[in-house]
Coordinates of C-alpha atoms in Angstrom, one line a residue:
Chain A
M1 CA -5.0 -78.2 -49.2
S2 CA -8.6 -78.8 -48.5
D3 CA -8.7 -81.5 -51.3
I4 CA -5.8 -83.4 -49.9
A5 CA -7.4 -83.3 -46.4
L6 CA -10.8 -84.8 -47.8
S7 CA -8.7 -87.7 -49.2
I8 CA -7.0 -88.6 -46.0
P9 CA -8.8 -91.4 -44.0
Q10 CA -10.7 -90.3 -40.9
S11 CA -7.8 -91.8 -38.5
R12 CA -5.1 -89.9 -39.9
V13 CA -7.1 -86.7 -39.8
A14 CA -7.0 -87.0 -35.8
Q15 CA -3.3 -86.9 -35.8
P16 CA -3.0 -83.0 -36.7
R17 CA -6.1 -82.3 -34.4
S18 CA -4.4 -83.6 -31.5
A19 CA -1.4 -81.6 -32.5
T20 CA -3.3 -78.4 -32.6
R21 CA -4.7 -79.7 -29.1
V22 CA -1.2 -79.7 -27.8
L23 CA -0.6 -76.1 -29.3
R24 CA -3.8 -74.9 -27.7
A25 CA -2.8 -76.3 -24.4
I26 CA 0.4 -74.5 -24.7
Q27 CA -1.4 -71.3 -25.6
V28 CA -3.8 -71.6 -22.7
T29 CA -0.9 -72.2 -20.3
C30 CA 0.9 -69.2 -21.7
I31 CA -2.1 -67.0 -21.1
F32 CA -2.6 -68.3 -17.6
I33 CA 1.3 -67.5 -16.9
I34 CA 0.9 -64.0 -18.2
A35 CA -2.1 -63.4 -16.1
L36 CA -0.2 -64.8 -13.0
V37 CA 2.7 -62.4 -13.8
I38 CA 0.1 -59.7 -14.1
V39 CA -1.4 -60.5 -10.9
S40 CA 1.7 -61.3 -8.8
P41 CA 2.2 -57.8 -7.2
L42 CA -1.2 -58.5 -5.7
L43 CA -0.4 -61.9 -4.5
L44 CA 2.7 -60.5 -3.2
L45 CA 0.7 -57.9 -1.1
V46 CA -1.5 -60.5 0.3
V47 CA 1.4 -62.8 1.4
A48 CA 3.3 -60.0 2.8
S49 CA 0.2 -58.9 4.9
L50 CA 0.2 -62.2 6.5
K51 CA 3.9 -61.8 7.8
D52 CA 4.3 -60.2 11.2
D53 CA 7.8 -59.0 10.8
R54 CA 8.3 -55.8 8.7
F55 CA 12.0 -56.4 8.4
Q56 CA 11.2 -60.0 7.1
I57 CA 9.1 -58.7 4.6
L58 CA 11.7 -56.4 3.0
A59 CA 14.4 -59.2 3.5
D60 CA 12.2 -61.7 1.7
M61 CA 11.3 -59.4 -1.1
G62 CA 14.1 -60.2 -3.4
S63 CA 13.6 -64.2 -3.3
F64 CA 10.8 -66.5 -4.1
R65 CA 10.1 -66.3 -0.2
A66 CA 8.2 -63.0 -1.1
F67 CA 5.4 -65.5 -2.2
W68 CA 5.6 -67.8 0.6
V69 CA 4.9 -67.4 4.3
S70 CA 5.9 -70.1 6.7
N71 CA 3.8 -69.0 9.6
P72 CA 0.9 -66.8 8.5
T73 CA -0.7 -64.7 11.2
L74 CA -3.5 -62.2 11.1
S75 CA -2.0 -60.0 13.7
N76 CA -1.6 -57.2 11.2
Y77 CA -5.1 -57.2 10.3
A78 CA -6.0 -57.3 14.0
E79 CA -3.6 -54.3 14.5
V80 CA -5.2 -52.1 11.6
G81 CA -8.9 -53.3 12.2
H82 CA -9.3 -51.5 15.4
L83 CA -11.8 -48.6 15.3
S84 CA -9.6 -46.0 17.2
G85 CA -5.9 -45.7 17.9
E86 CA -2.9 -44.7 16.0
L87 CA -2.9 -47.5 13.4
A88 CA -6.7 -48.1 13.3
F89 CA -7.8 -48.4 9.7
G90 CA -11.2 -50.0 10.7
R91 CA -12.5 -46.2 11.1
Y92 CA -11.4 -45.2 7.8
L93 CA -12.7 -48.3 6.2
I94 CA -16.2 -47.7 7.5
N95 CA -15.9 -44.0 6.5
S96 CA -15.3 -45.1 3.0
L97 CA -17.8 -47.6 2.9
I98 CA -20.5 -45.0 4.0
I99 CA -19.2 -42.6 1.2
L100 CA -19.2 -45.6 -1.4
I101 CA -22.7 -46.8 -0.7
T102 CA -24.3 -43.5 -0.4
T103 CA -22.7 -42.0 -3.6
V104 CA -23.6 -45.2 -5.5
C105 CA -27.1 -45.6 -4.6
S106 CA -28.1 -41.9 -4.9
G107 CA -26.0 -41.8 -8.2
L108 CA -28.0 -44.9 -9.6
I109 CA -31.3 -43.0 -8.7
V110 CA -30.4 -39.6 -9.8
N111 CA -28.7 -40.4 -13.1
S112 CA -31.0 -43.1 -14.1
M113 CA -34.0 -40.8 -13.7
A114 CA -32.4 -38.0 -15.7
G115 CA -31.3 -40.4 -18.5
F116 CA -35.0 -41.7 -18.6
V117 CA -36.5 -38.3 -19.1
L118 CA -33.9 -37.6 -21.6
A119 CA -34.7 -40.7 -23.5
W120 CA -38.5 -41.0 -23.3
G121 CA -39.7 -37.6 -21.9
S122 CA -41.7 -35.0 -23.7
L123 CA -40.4 -31.9 -21.9
K124 CA -39.3 -28.9 -24.1
G125 CA -35.6 -28.4 -24.4
R126 CA -34.8 -31.9 -23.7
A127 CA -32.4 -32.4 -26.8
V128 CA -30.7 -28.9 -25.5
I129 CA -30.3 -30.6 -22.0
L130 CA -28.8 -33.8 -23.6
A131 CA -26.5 -31.8 -25.7
I132 CA -25.3 -29.9 -22.6
V133 CA -24.8 -33.1 -20.6
I134 CA -22.6 -34.6 -23.3
A135 CA -20.5 -31.4 -23.6
L136 CA -20.0 -31.3 -19.7
Y137 CA -18.3 -34.8 -20.1
V138 CA -15.3 -32.9 -21.3
I139 CA -14.5 -31.1 -18.1
P140 CA -12.0 -32.9 -16.2
Q141 CA -12.7 -33.0 -12.4
E142 CA -9.2 -31.5 -11.9
S143 CA -10.2 -28.5 -13.8
I144 CA -12.9 -27.5 -11.4
I145 CA -11.5 -28.5 -8.3
M146 CA -9.9 -25.3 -7.0
P147 CA -13.1 -23.2 -7.2
L148 CA -15.0 -26.1 -5.8
V149 CA -12.9 -26.2 -2.8
I150 CA -13.4 -22.4 -2.1
M151 CA -17.1 -23.0 -2.7
V152 CA -17.4 -26.0 -0.2
S153 CA -15.3 -24.4 2.5
R154 CA -17.5 -21.0 2.3
A155 CA -20.5 -23.1 2.7
G156 CA -19.0 -24.7 5.7
M157 CA -18.9 -28.4 4.2
S158 CA -15.5 -29.0 4.7
D159 CA -14.3 -32.2 6.5
T160 CA -18.0 -33.8 6.2
F161 CA -19.2 -37.1 4.4
A162 CA -21.6 -34.7 2.4
V163 CA -18.7 -33.0 0.7
Q164 CA -17.4 -36.3 -0.4
I165 CA -20.8 -37.3 -1.6
V166 CA -23.1 -34.9 -3.0
P167 CA -20.7 -33.1 -5.6
W168 CA -20.0 -36.5 -7.4
V169 CA -23.6 -38.0 -7.5
A170 CA -24.7 -36.5 -10.7
S171 CA -22.4 -37.3 -13.7
P172 CA -22.6 -36.6 -17.3
L173 CA -21.1 -39.7 -18.4
Y174 CA -23.6 -41.9 -16.4
I175 CA -26.6 -39.9 -17.5
F176 CA -25.5 -40.5 -21.0
L177 CA -25.1 -44.3 -20.4
F178 CA -28.5 -44.6 -18.8
Y179 CA -29.9 -42.4 -21.6
Q180 CA -28.4 -44.8 -24.3
F181 CA -29.5 -47.8 -22.5
F182 CA -33.2 -46.7 -22.0
S183 CA -33.5 -45.5 -25.6
Q184 CA -32.6 -48.8 -26.8
L185 CA -35.6 -50.3 -25.2
P186 CA -38.9 -50.4 -27.2
K187 CA -41.0 -47.5 -27.2
E188 CA -44.0 -49.8 -26.8
L189 CA -43.2 -50.4 -23.3
L190 CA -43.8 -46.9 -22.4
E191 CA -47.0 -46.7 -24.4
A192 CA -48.4 -50.0 -22.9
A193 CA -47.6 -48.8 -19.5
E194 CA -49.4 -45.5 -20.0
I195 CA -52.5 -47.3 -21.8
D196 CA -52.7 -49.4 -18.5
G197 CA -52.9 -46.0 -16.7
A198 CA -49.4 -46.0 -15.3
S199 CA -47.7 -42.6 -14.6
F200 CA -44.6 -41.8 -16.3
F201 CA -42.7 -42.2 -13.1
R202 CA -44.4 -45.5 -12.5
A203 CA -43.4 -46.7 -15.9
Y204 CA -39.9 -45.8 -15.2
R205 CA -39.7 -47.3 -11.6
S206 CA -41.8 -50.7 -12.3
I207 CA -41.0 -51.4 -15.9
F208 CA -37.8 -49.6 -17.3
L209 CA -35.6 -49.7 -14.2
P210 CA -36.1 -53.7 -13.5
L211 CA -35.1 -54.0 -17.0
S212 CA -31.9 -52.0 -16.9
L213 CA -30.0 -54.3 -14.7
P214 CA -27.1 -54.3 -17.1
A215 CA -26.8 -50.5 -17.0
L216 CA -27.4 -50.3 -13.2
A217 CA -24.6 -53.0 -12.9
T218 CA -22.1 -51.1 -15.1
V219 CA -22.6 -47.8 -13.3
S220 CA -22.4 -49.3 -10.0
I221 CA -19.0 -50.9 -10.8
L222 CA -17.6 -47.7 -12.7
M223 CA -18.9 -45.4 -10.1
G224 CA -17.9 -47.7 -7.2
I225 CA -14.3 -47.9 -8.5
E226 CA -14.1 -44.2 -9.2
T227 CA -15.7 -43.4 -5.5
W228 CA -13.5 -45.8 -3.7
N229 CA -10.4 -44.8 -5.4
Q230 CA -10.7 -41.1 -5.0
Y231 CA -7.7 -39.5 -3.6
L232 CA -7.1 -35.8 -4.6
W233 CA -10.6 -34.5 -3.6
P234 CA -10.6 -36.2 -0.3
I235 CA -6.9 -34.8 0.7
L236 CA -8.3 -31.3 -0.1
V237 CA -11.4 -31.4 1.8
T238 CA -10.7 -33.4 4.8
Q239 CA -8.6 -32.4 7.6
T240 CA -9.5 -34.6 10.5
D241 CA -10.2 -38.3 11.0
Y242 CA -13.9 -37.6 11.3
A243 CA -14.8 -38.5 7.5
R244 CA -11.3 -39.2 6.2
P245 CA -11.4 -42.2 3.8
I246 CA -9.1 -45.1 3.8
A247 CA -7.2 -44.1 0.6
V248 CA -6.0 -40.9 2.4
A249 CA -5.2 -42.7 5.5
I250 CA -3.0 -45.4 3.8
A251 CA -1.2 -42.5 2.0
T252 CA -0.5 -40.6 5.1
F253 CA 0.6 -43.7 6.9
F254 CA 2.7 -44.7 3.8
G255 CA 4.4 -41.3 3.7
Q256 CA 5.9 -41.6 7.3
D257 CA 9.6 -42.1 7.7
S258 CA 9.6 -45.7 9.3
I259 CA 7.0 -47.3 7.2
Y260 CA 5.3 -50.4 8.8
W261 CA 5.1 -52.3 5.9
D262 CA 3.3 -55.2 7.5
R263 CA 0.5 -53.1 8.6
A264 CA 0.5 -51.0 5.3
M265 CA 0.0 -54.2 3.4
A266 CA -2.9 -55.4 5.7
A267 CA -4.6 -52.1 5.3
S268 CA -4.3 -52.3 1.5
V269 CA -5.6 -55.7 1.3
L270 CA -8.5 -54.7 3.5
M271 CA -9.0 -51.7 1.2
M272 CA -9.3 -54.0 -1.8
I273 CA -12.0 -56.5 -0.5
P274 CA -15.1 -54.2 -0.7
I275 CA -14.4 -53.2 -4.2
L276 CA -13.5 -56.7 -5.2
G277 CA -16.9 -57.7 -3.8
L278 CA -18.8 -55.2 -5.6
Y279 CA -17.0 -56.2 -9.0
L280 CA -17.6 -59.8 -8.5
A281 CA -21.3 -59.2 -7.6
F282 CA -21.9 -57.3 -10.6
Q283 CA -19.3 -58.6 -13.2
R284 CA -22.1 -60.9 -14.8
W285 CA -23.8 -57.8 -16.0
F286 CA -20.8 -55.7 -16.6
V287 CA -21.5 -56.0 -20.2
S288 CA -18.6 -55.1 -22.4
S289 CA -20.8 -54.2 -25.2
F290 CA -22.3 -51.5 -23.1
I291 CA -19.2 -49.6 -22.9
G292 CA -18.6 -50.3 -26.4
S293 CA -21.5 -48.4 -27.5
A294 CA -20.2 -45.4 -25.5
V295 CA -17.0 -45.6 -27.6
K296 CA -18.9 -44.3 -30.7
G297 CA -21.2 -41.8 -28.8
Chain B
M1 CA -64.8 -44.3 -38.4
V2 CA -65.1 -40.5 -39.0
M3 CA -67.6 -40.1 -36.1
Q4 CA -65.5 -42.0 -33.8
Q5 CA -62.4 -39.9 -34.6
S6 CA -64.4 -36.6 -34.1
T7 CA -66.0 -37.8 -30.7
S8 CA -62.3 -38.8 -29.6
S9 CA -60.8 -35.5 -30.8
T10 CA -63.2 -33.5 -28.7
A11 CA -63.1 -35.8 -25.7
V12 CA -59.3 -36.4 -25.6
P13 CA -57.8 -33.0 -25.2
V14 CA -59.3 -32.3 -21.7
T15 CA -58.0 -35.3 -20.1
A16 CA -54.9 -35.5 -22.3
R17 CA -54.0 -32.1 -21.3
R18 CA -54.4 -32.8 -17.6
R19 CA -52.5 -35.8 -18.1
D20 CA -49.7 -34.0 -20.0
K21 CA -49.5 -31.5 -17.2
G22 CA -49.1 -34.2 -14.5
R23 CA -46.5 -36.0 -16.8
L24 CA -44.5 -33.0 -17.5
M25 CA -44.4 -32.1 -13.8
Q26 CA -43.1 -35.6 -13.3
E27 CA -40.5 -35.3 -15.8
A28 CA -39.3 -32.0 -14.5
A29 CA -39.1 -33.5 -11.0
M30 CA -37.1 -36.5 -12.2
L31 CA -34.7 -34.3 -14.2
A32 CA -34.3 -31.6 -11.5
P33 CA -31.8 -33.3 -8.9
A34 CA -29.3 -34.1 -11.8
V35 CA -29.7 -30.7 -13.3
I36 CA -29.4 -29.0 -9.9
L37 CA -26.4 -31.0 -8.9
L38 CA -24.6 -30.6 -12.2
T39 CA -25.3 -26.8 -12.1
V40 CA -24.0 -26.3 -8.7
F41 CA -21.2 -28.6 -8.7
L42 CA -19.8 -28.7 -12.3
I43 CA -21.1 -25.8 -14.4
V44 CA -20.8 -23.0 -11.6
P45 CA -17.1 -24.0 -10.6
F46 CA -16.2 -24.4 -14.3
F47 CA -17.3 -20.8 -15.0
L48 CA -15.7 -19.6 -11.5
S49 CA -12.6 -21.2 -12.6
F50 CA -12.1 -18.9 -15.5
W51 CA -13.2 -16.0 -13.3
T52 CA -10.8 -17.1 -10.2
A53 CA -8.0 -17.5 -12.9
M54 CA -7.9 -13.8 -13.3
T55 CA -7.8 -12.9 -9.6
N56 CA -5.2 -12.9 -7.0
Q57 CA -7.9 -15.1 -4.9
P58 CA -5.8 -16.7 -1.9
L59 CA -6.9 -19.9 -0.2
V60 CA -7.7 -18.5 3.3
P61 CA -9.6 -15.0 3.1
R62 CA -7.6 -12.2 3.8
P63 CA -8.7 -8.6 4.9
T64 CA -7.5 -7.2 1.8
P65 CA -10.1 -7.5 -1.0
V66 CA -9.6 -10.1 -4.0
R67 CA -8.2 -8.0 -7.0
F68 CA -8.9 -8.6 -10.6
I69 CA -5.6 -8.8 -12.3
W70 CA -6.6 -10.0 -16.0
F71 CA -4.1 -12.4 -17.5
S72 CA -1.4 -11.8 -15.1
N73 CA -1.5 -15.3 -13.6
F74 CA -1.3 -16.9 -17.1
I75 CA 1.6 -14.7 -18.2
R76 CA 3.5 -15.8 -14.8
I77 CA 2.6 -19.4 -15.5
F78 CA 4.2 -19.1 -19.0
K79 CA 7.3 -17.5 -17.5
D80 CA 7.6 -20.1 -14.8
E81 CA 10.3 -22.7 -15.8
L82 CA 8.8 -25.3 -13.5
F83 CA 5.4 -25.2 -15.5
W84 CA 7.2 -26.0 -18.7
T85 CA 9.0 -28.8 -17.1
A86 CA 5.8 -30.1 -15.7
L87 CA 4.2 -29.9 -19.3
W88 CA 7.2 -31.5 -20.8
N89 CA 7.1 -34.4 -18.2
V90 CA 3.7 -35.0 -18.9
S91 CA 4.2 -35.1 -22.5
R92 CA 7.0 -37.6 -22.0
F93 CA 4.8 -39.6 -19.9
T94 CA 2.1 -39.6 -22.5
F95 CA 4.5 -40.6 -25.1
W96 CA 5.6 -43.9 -22.9
I97 CA 2.3 -44.7 -21.6
I98 CA 0.4 -45.0 -24.8
P99 CA 2.5 -47.9 -26.1
A100 CA 2.9 -49.6 -22.8
Q101 CA -0.6 -49.4 -21.5
C102 CA -2.7 -49.5 -25.0
G103 CA -0.2 -52.4 -26.2
L104 CA -1.0 -54.3 -23.0
A105 CA -4.6 -53.8 -23.1
F106 CA -4.7 -54.9 -26.9
A107 CA -2.6 -57.9 -26.3
T108 CA -4.6 -59.3 -23.4
A109 CA -7.9 -58.5 -25.2
L110 CA -6.7 -60.4 -28.2
L111 CA -5.7 -63.3 -25.8
L112 CA -9.0 -63.3 -24.0
H113 CA -11.1 -62.9 -27.0
Q114 CA -11.4 -66.6 -28.0
K115 CA -13.0 -69.7 -26.3
L116 CA -11.0 -70.3 -23.2
P117 CA -11.3 -72.6 -20.2
L118 CA -12.2 -70.5 -17.0
R119 CA -12.7 -67.2 -19.2
N120 CA -14.3 -65.4 -16.6
L121 CA -11.7 -66.0 -14.2
L122 CA -9.0 -64.9 -16.6
R123 CA -10.8 -61.9 -17.3
G124 CA -11.3 -61.1 -13.6
M125 CA -7.4 -61.6 -13.1
F126 CA -6.5 -59.3 -15.9
F127 CA -9.1 -56.8 -14.6
L128 CA -7.8 -56.9 -11.0
P129 CA -5.2 -54.3 -11.2
A130 CA -7.8 -51.8 -12.6
I131 CA -10.1 -52.1 -9.6
T132 CA -7.0 -51.7 -7.3
S133 CA -6.7 -48.2 -5.8
M134 CA -3.8 -46.1 -7.0
V135 CA -2.8 -45.7 -3.4
V136 CA -2.6 -49.4 -2.9
V137 CA -0.7 -49.7 -6.2
C138 CA 1.9 -47.2 -4.8
V139 CA 2.2 -49.3 -1.5
I140 CA 2.9 -52.4 -3.6
W141 CA 5.3 -51.0 -6.4
G142 CA 6.8 -48.8 -3.5
T143 CA 8.2 -52.2 -2.2
L144 CA 9.0 -53.6 -5.7
F145 CA 10.9 -50.4 -6.5
Q146 CA 13.0 -50.5 -3.2
Y147 CA 16.6 -49.5 -3.6
P148 CA 18.9 -51.5 -3.7
T149 CA 17.5 -54.7 -2.6
G150 CA 14.0 -54.6 -3.9
P151 CA 12.5 -57.3 -6.0
F152 CA 13.0 -55.6 -9.4
N153 CA 16.7 -55.0 -8.7
Q154 CA 17.0 -58.6 -7.4
I155 CA 15.5 -60.2 -10.5
L156 CA 17.7 -57.8 -12.7
G157 CA 20.8 -58.7 -11.0
F158 CA 19.9 -62.5 -11.1
L159 CA 19.0 -62.3 -14.9
S160 CA 22.3 -60.5 -15.7
G161 CA 24.5 -62.5 -13.4
G162 CA 25.2 -59.2 -11.3
A163 CA 26.3 -57.4 -14.4
I164 CA 23.3 -54.8 -13.9
Q165 CA 24.0 -52.5 -11.0
P166 CA 20.8 -51.9 -8.7
I167 CA 18.7 -49.0 -10.0
D168 CA 17.2 -46.3 -7.9
W169 CA 13.8 -46.5 -9.7
L170 CA 12.2 -43.7 -8.0
G171 CA 15.2 -41.8 -6.8
D172 CA 17.1 -41.4 -10.0
P173 CA 16.0 -38.6 -12.4
Q174 CA 16.7 -40.8 -15.1
W175 CA 14.4 -43.5 -13.9
A176 CA 11.7 -41.9 -11.9
M177 CA 9.4 -41.1 -14.8
F178 CA 9.9 -44.6 -16.3
S179 CA 9.1 -46.3 -13.0
I180 CA 5.8 -44.0 -12.8
V181 CA 4.9 -45.2 -16.3
L182 CA 5.4 -48.9 -15.7
L183 CA 3.1 -48.9 -12.6
S184 CA 0.5 -46.7 -14.2
A185 CA 0.3 -48.9 -17.2
W186 CA -0.1 -51.8 -14.9
Q187 CA -2.8 -50.4 -13.0
A188 CA -4.9 -48.8 -15.6
Y189 CA -4.8 -51.1 -18.7
G190 CA -7.8 -53.0 -17.7
F191 CA -10.3 -50.5 -18.6
Q192 CA -8.8 -50.2 -22.1
M193 CA -8.7 -54.2 -22.2
I194 CA -12.5 -53.9 -21.6
V195 CA -12.9 -51.5 -24.4
Y196 CA -11.0 -53.4 -26.7
L197 CA -13.0 -56.6 -25.8
A198 CA -16.0 -54.9 -26.7
G199 CA -14.7 -53.6 -30.1
L200 CA -13.5 -57.2 -30.9
Q201 CA -17.2 -58.4 -30.0
G202 CA -18.4 -55.8 -32.4
I203 CA -16.6 -57.2 -35.5
P204 CA -19.1 -59.4 -37.3
D205 CA -18.0 -63.2 -37.6
E206 CA -19.2 -63.4 -41.2
L207 CA -16.2 -61.1 -42.1
Y208 CA -13.7 -63.7 -40.6
D209 CA -15.5 -66.4 -42.4
A210 CA -15.4 -64.7 -45.6
A211 CA -11.7 -64.0 -45.2
K212 CA -11.1 -67.6 -44.5
I213 CA -13.0 -68.9 -47.5
D214 CA -10.9 -66.3 -49.5
G215 CA -7.8 -68.0 -48.1
A216 CA -6.7 -65.4 -45.9
N217 CA -4.1 -66.6 -43.1
A218 CA -4.4 -65.6 -39.5
F219 CA -1.9 -62.6 -40.0
R220 CA -3.9 -61.3 -43.0
R221 CA -7.1 -61.7 -41.1
F222 CA -5.9 -59.8 -38.2
W223 CA -4.4 -57.0 -40.5
H224 CA -7.3 -56.8 -43.0
V225 CA -10.3 -57.4 -40.7
T226 CA -9.4 -57.0 -37.1
M227 CA -7.5 -53.8 -37.4
P228 CA -10.0 -51.9 -39.7
G229 CA -12.8 -53.0 -37.4
L230 CA -11.2 -51.6 -34.4
R231 CA -10.4 -48.1 -35.8
P232 CA -13.0 -46.2 -33.9
T233 CA -11.9 -48.3 -30.7
H234 CA -8.2 -47.4 -31.4
V235 CA -9.2 -43.7 -31.5
F236 CA -11.2 -43.9 -28.4
V237 CA -8.6 -45.9 -26.4
L238 CA -5.9 -43.4 -27.6
V239 CA -7.7 -40.4 -26.7
I240 CA -8.8 -41.5 -23.1
T241 CA -5.2 -42.7 -22.4
T242 CA -3.8 -39.5 -23.6
I243 CA -6.4 -37.4 -21.4
Q244 CA -5.9 -39.6 -18.4
A245 CA -2.0 -39.1 -18.8
F246 CA -2.3 -35.3 -18.9
K247 CA -4.1 -35.7 -15.6
L248 CA -1.4 -37.5 -13.9
Y249 CA -1.1 -36.7 -10.1
T250 CA -1.8 -39.5 -7.6
Q251 CA 1.2 -41.8 -8.2
V252 CA 3.5 -38.9 -8.2
A253 CA 2.0 -37.1 -5.1
I254 CA 2.6 -40.5 -3.1
L255 CA 5.9 -41.8 -4.5
T256 CA 8.0 -38.9 -5.7
Q257 CA 6.3 -35.6 -5.0
G258 CA 7.3 -34.5 -8.2
G259 CA 11.3 -35.2 -7.6
P260 CA 13.8 -36.1 -7.9
K261 CA 15.0 -32.7 -9.4
S262 CA 11.5 -32.2 -10.8
S263 CA 11.8 -35.0 -13.2
T264 CA 8.2 -36.0 -12.2
E265 CA 6.7 -32.8 -11.8
T266 CA 3.2 -32.8 -13.5
V267 CA 0.7 -30.2 -14.4
V268 CA -1.8 -31.3 -11.6
H269 CA 1.0 -31.7 -9.0
Y270 CA 2.1 -28.2 -9.9
M271 CA -1.6 -27.0 -9.8
V272 CA -2.3 -28.4 -6.4
R273 CA 1.1 -27.0 -4.8
A274 CA 0.4 -23.8 -6.1
G275 CA -3.1 -23.8 -4.6
F276 CA -2.5 -25.4 -1.4
E277 CA 1.2 -25.1 -0.6
E278 CA 1.6 -21.6 -1.8
Q279 CA -2.0 -20.8 -1.1
K280 CA -2.4 -18.9 -4.5
M281 CA -5.9 -20.0 -5.6
G282 CA -6.2 -17.6 -8.5
Y283 CA -2.7 -18.9 -9.8
A284 CA -3.7 -22.7 -9.4
S285 CA -7.2 -22.0 -11.1
A286 CA -5.3 -20.6 -14.1
V287 CA -3.4 -23.8 -14.3
S288 CA -6.6 -25.6 -14.1
V289 CA -8.0 -23.6 -17.2
I290 CA -5.0 -24.4 -19.1
L291 CA -5.5 -28.2 -18.4
F292 CA -9.0 -27.8 -19.6
V293 CA -7.9 -26.3 -22.8
I294 CA -5.4 -29.1 -23.3
V295 CA -8.2 -31.8 -22.7
L296 CA -10.6 -29.8 -24.9
I297 CA -8.2 -29.9 -27.8
I298 CA -7.5 -33.6 -27.4
A299 CA -11.4 -34.2 -27.3
L300 CA -11.8 -32.1 -30.5
I301 CA -9.0 -34.1 -32.5
Q302 CA -10.9 -37.4 -31.3
R303 CA -14.2 -36.2 -32.8
Q304 CA -12.5 -35.1 -36.0
L305 CA -10.7 -38.5 -36.3
L306 CA -13.9 -40.4 -35.5
R307 CA -15.9 -38.5 -38.0
R308 CA -13.3 -39.6 -40.7
F309 CA -13.2 -43.1 -39.8
D310 CA -16.7 -43.8 -38.9
V311 CA -18.5 -43.9 -42.4

């Protein structure tokens, strides 16, 4: 094959090359079509949220008009965006944002500090703690949720923001991810810092933490998605609107007999925006190899 | 040299010890928050769940004291037909979701693992369902599944020229679990896709070049280079998908409440109902212990498989 190809003049080689180019164009188009099909339910959601008539939404669903809105309106968003009232999702959205930001920020601090000590510390029993942390990863949230509900209700923590934040700040998975990331950095960094008189904490804060941007980004995204999408825990520990997150609010609203599809769609779109923003902000550093290394761990 | 060493060895310990002590204090202080939180909110409830499982603990405290009843809860669970239905349903779900979700994840990862225009945009599009909350997914798919005039039924009717009768996706015991599989696979494949992409990146290019020089065609390269290179990834993806599948809850709680005719009842849904509708916390904890044992067994199998593959 290659011998023949070599003997063909340049101009004739170009022919198959353009053929592969066409093939490639077809391939790329296919990929985009598949991506569109995958995303289409979400497009449908956004389009439907711009229709003011909930009966129209259902009537349109069976045709291509589901993807088209002739007179878009933001009235659904205005309706659900209020901070109080029957269909007010603004309040729940803010509740969720408070929970998200607090959980992720404190999670980044707590888990990265622990991961750093486990990677570079000289405490006795470090290896034991690391082994326990890895073992704890097997316990599913669902398996501890029953006693946890009793514990927090006895402690009078029901229906607060704290009950939705504090239990999920420390996580074996994220400690392990930070541990792995830190231990891949060169040891000389720590030695150099200590020779310069920096304390252990100072070395962590001023040298290692700034270098761990990929790890911070990955944990932010994973933890953010996890926190934002929590459903089982908040329905068990929130009884009133006070600290109820938007996921529970939408589900409750959805379960009613006469579903206001238009409002439900708008609330759902609103719920997607913050987490999409978080993903877009950090995706550059959402290094896939980072999760890949966890596969073998 | 010798002199220097001896002076330093007498001089260092005092300051070093002081510094070490300060350093150890710092280390302990940095480790403490994680250790305390994990102990209070993970280790303690974990052991409590074993204890609670052997009592008749109610949800709301009653005047009568909580009794220790040994394994009665477990015996009652194993005698409950609904539990076996739930376990069977979850197994069925697992059996279907693995090819659906992992297949989709693997296929999209293969598509995306090449030089493509707008690669990041594509990757974002494919990942979008994974960041969508399950509650939102239920709102969307709830409309898609509408009976009899929802989009799926319309498309099916159109494609078959009206030959296929509208299907009651969530209301027909024959179809309900299948529908849950569809929407679950769509929602969650994004994470597996990322894991597969990482796995593909981990295969050295030299292997492909060597295979090309040896005259291996695309199919053979896929079969003899890509697939063996992805063995640990396959095991990992299979295991996390299985574990996730056994924890199936949100979709079912929102869309079908375990129905119709218990065809979508799951272990976690059964647990939550026992604990919060029937207020039997001891009984629910026993279910959670069983769930943990199942997850543990799957994780142990993963370890064995990885050890065998990862030479």
